[in-house]
């Protein structure tokens, strides 16, 4: 599995305690957390579909389920915060910013509205507020 390894041992030690752990309940064996996280990282690095994930990481359904659950409960946000803080403390993050103030003008006929006396109205029902909505 070393061929597919994405996280160093130092990186793994930073996030290991944030990931799901076995509950001790009977049933299907608990997936190896590092293997699943490596699979999720591999999927995002390569841009492949979940179904095309290599079997070395386990079933693609497990990868997708773990990713969805950790996204919903905020685990990925916490992982990102911790890794960013560690990289910043090590001086590996450059916080310089570039702000672009480019203006892209569109022709008046490029809108999806039409002009009537007294103002603009939407052409599409989907853009109108529901009746009785405040």
Tab-separated table of C-alpha atoms in Angstrom:
chain	number	residue	atom	x	y	z
A	1	UNK	CA	0.000	0.000	0.000
A	2	UNK	CA	2.977	2.355	0.261
A	3	UNK	CA	2.604	3.111	-3.458
A	4	UNK	CA	-0.719	4.862	-2.792
A	5	UNK	CA	0.137	6.466	0.567
A	6	UNK	CA	-0.699	10.181	0.637
A	7	UNK	CA	-0.275	11.214	4.275
A	8	UNK	CA	3.014	11.200	6.129
A	9	UNK	CA	3.087	9.673	9.615
A	10	UNK	CA	3.436	13.185	11.072
A	11	UNK	CA	0.332	14.391	9.213
A	12	UNK	CA	-1.605	11.305	10.252
A	13	UNK	CA	-0.692	11.783	13.918
A	14	UNK	CA	-2.173	15.307	13.762
A	15	UNK	CA	-5.613	14.183	12.584
A	16	UNK	CA	-5.945	10.597	13.829
A	17	UNK	CA	-7.875	11.545	16.971
A	18	UNK	CA	-10.467	13.512	14.943
A	19	UNK	CA	-11.620	10.542	12.866
A	20	UNK	CA	-14.327	7.971	13.652
A	21	UNK	CA	-13.387	5.064	15.875
A	22	UNK	CA	-14.907	1.602	16.348
A	23	UNK	CA	-17.920	1.674	18.643
A	24	UNK	CA	-17.524	-1.900	19.839
A	25	UNK	CA	-20.970	-2.871	18.559
A	26	UNK	CA	-21.528	-6.182	16.798
A	27	UNK	CA	-21.818	-6.205	13.026
A	28	UNK	CA	-19.709	-5.357	10.029
A	29	UNK	CA	-15.985	-4.920	10.779
A	30	UNK	CA	-14.919	-1.294	11.164
A	31	UNK	CA	-12.873	0.091	8.263
A	32	UNK	CA	-9.278	1.196	8.859
A	33	UNK	CA	-9.535	4.988	9.235
A	34	UNK	CA	-6.170	5.749	7.652
A	35	UNK	CA	-6.915	3.553	4.658
A	36	UNK	CA	-10.272	5.275	4.116
A	37	UNK	CA	-8.831	8.793	4.452
A	38	UNK	CA	-6.038	7.877	2.031
A	39	UNK	CA	-8.699	6.669	-0.419
A	40	UNK	CA	-10.658	9.902	-0.129
A	41	UNK	CA	-7.496	11.943	-0.688
A	42	UNK	CA	-6.568	9.774	-3.684
A	43	UNK	CA	-9.999	10.275	-5.201
A	44	UNK	CA	-9.744	14.068	-4.927
A	45	UNK	CA	-6.139	14.198	-6.162
A	46	UNK	CA	-6.904	12.204	-9.282
A	47	UNK	CA	-10.400	13.569	-9.968
A	48	UNK	CA	-11.842	10.115	-10.564
A	49	UNK	CA	-15.412	9.068	-9.826
A	50	UNK	CA	-16.042	7.359	-6.484
A	51	UNK	CA	-16.779	4.088	-8.309
A	52	UNK	CA	-13.314	4.147	-9.888
A	53	UNK	CA	-11.421	4.273	-6.576
A	54	UNK	CA	-8.752	1.545	-6.332
A	55	UNK	CA	-9.791	-1.515	-4.333
A	56	UNK	CA	-6.676	-1.133	-2.156
A	57	UNK	CA	-8.629	1.520	-0.194
A	58	UNK	CA	-11.680	-0.676	0.269
A	59	UNK	CA	-15.137	-0.486	-1.284
A	60	UNK	CA	-15.949	2.830	-2.942
A	61	UNK	CA	-19.228	2.945	-1.008
A	62	UNK	CA	-17.259	3.045	2.257
A	63	UNK	CA	-15.105	5.925	0.996
A	64	UNK	CA	-18.153	7.883	-0.144
A	65	UNK	CA	-20.088	7.236	3.069
A	66	UNK	CA	-17.203	8.281	5.320
A	67	UNK	CA	-16.604	11.412	3.245
A	68	UNK	CA	-20.283	12.415	3.318
A	69	UNK	CA	-20.644	11.812	7.067
A	70	UNK	CA	-17.460	13.689	7.945
A	71	UNK	CA	-18.490	16.590	5.717
A	72	UNK	CA	-21.910	16.788	7.383
A	73	UNK	CA	-20.642	16.665	10.965
A	74	UNK	CA	-17.815	19.174	10.390
A	75	UNK	CA	-14.918	16.738	10.795
A	76	UNK	CA	-13.261	17.869	7.549
A	77	UNK	CA	-13.434	21.506	8.698
A	78	UNK	CA	-11.705	20.574	11.953
A	79	UNK	CA	-9.054	18.552	10.082
A	80	UNK	CA	-8.376	21.507	7.776
A	81	UNK	CA	-8.113	23.922	10.724
A	82	UNK	CA	-5.662	21.662	12.555
A	83	UNK	CA	-3.448	21.002	9.516
A	84	UNK	CA	-3.460	24.697	8.550
A	85	UNK	CA	-2.501	25.746	12.083
A	86	UNK	CA	0.353	23.217	12.152
A	87	UNK	CA	1.611	24.348	8.724
A	88	UNK	CA	1.374	28.001	9.766
A	89	UNK	CA	3.296	27.329	12.998
A	90	UNK	CA	6.017	25.632	10.934
A	91	UNK	CA	6.171	28.654	8.608
A	92	UNK	CA	4.883	26.728	5.599
A	93	UNK	CA	1.927	29.019	4.839
A	94	UNK	CA	2.242	32.294	2.933
A	95	UNK	CA	-0.729	34.458	3.872
A	96	UNK	CA	-0.161	37.118	1.173
A	97	UNK	CA	-3.312	38.078	-0.679
A	98	UNK	CA	-4.103	39.448	-4.104
A	99	UNK	CA	-7.365	41.281	-4.669
A	100	UNK	CA	-8.641	41.823	-8.191
A	101	UNK	CA	-11.029	44.687	-8.849
A	102	UNK	CA	-11.808	43.813	-12.456
A	103	UNK	CA	-15.249	44.825	-13.657
A	104	UNK	CA	-17.030	42.720	-16.250
A	105	UNK	CA	-19.789	44.728	-17.850
A	106	UNK	CA	-22.686	43.045	-19.609
A	107	UNK	CA	-24.892	44.515	-22.299
A	108	UNK	CA	-28.366	45.520	-21.141
A	109	UNK	CA	-29.881	42.773	-23.290
A	110	UNK	CA	-27.783	40.134	-21.511
A	111	UNK	CA	-30.216	40.003	-18.579
A	112	UNK	CA	-33.171	37.656	-18.131
A	113	UNK	CA	-35.548	40.545	-17.427
A	114	UNK	CA	-37.639	42.866	-19.545
A	115	UNK	CA	-38.384	46.541	-19.025
A	116	UNK	CA	-41.906	47.798	-18.440
A	117	UNK	CA	-43.135	51.220	-17.493
A	118	UNK	CA	-42.321	51.686	-13.829
A	119	UNK	CA	-39.545	49.121	-13.435
A	120	UNK	CA	-38.194	45.648	-14.209
A	121	UNK	CA	-40.083	42.366	-14.033
A	122	UNK	CA	-38.715	38.847	-14.120
A	123	UNK	CA	-39.482	36.641	-17.102
A	124	UNK	CA	-39.075	33.370	-15.237
A	125	UNK	CA	-41.527	32.177	-12.607
A	126	UNK	CA	-38.668	30.535	-10.697
A	127	UNK	CA	-37.233	33.953	-9.822
A	128	UNK	CA	-40.455	35.366	-8.426
A	129	UNK	CA	-41.239	35.197	-4.713
A	130	UNK	CA	-44.107	32.912	-3.717
A	131	UNK	CA	-47.489	34.549	-3.199
A	132	UNK	CA	-47.935	35.680	0.340
A	133	UNK	CA	-44.185	35.485	1.045
A	134	UNK	CA	-42.815	38.371	3.045
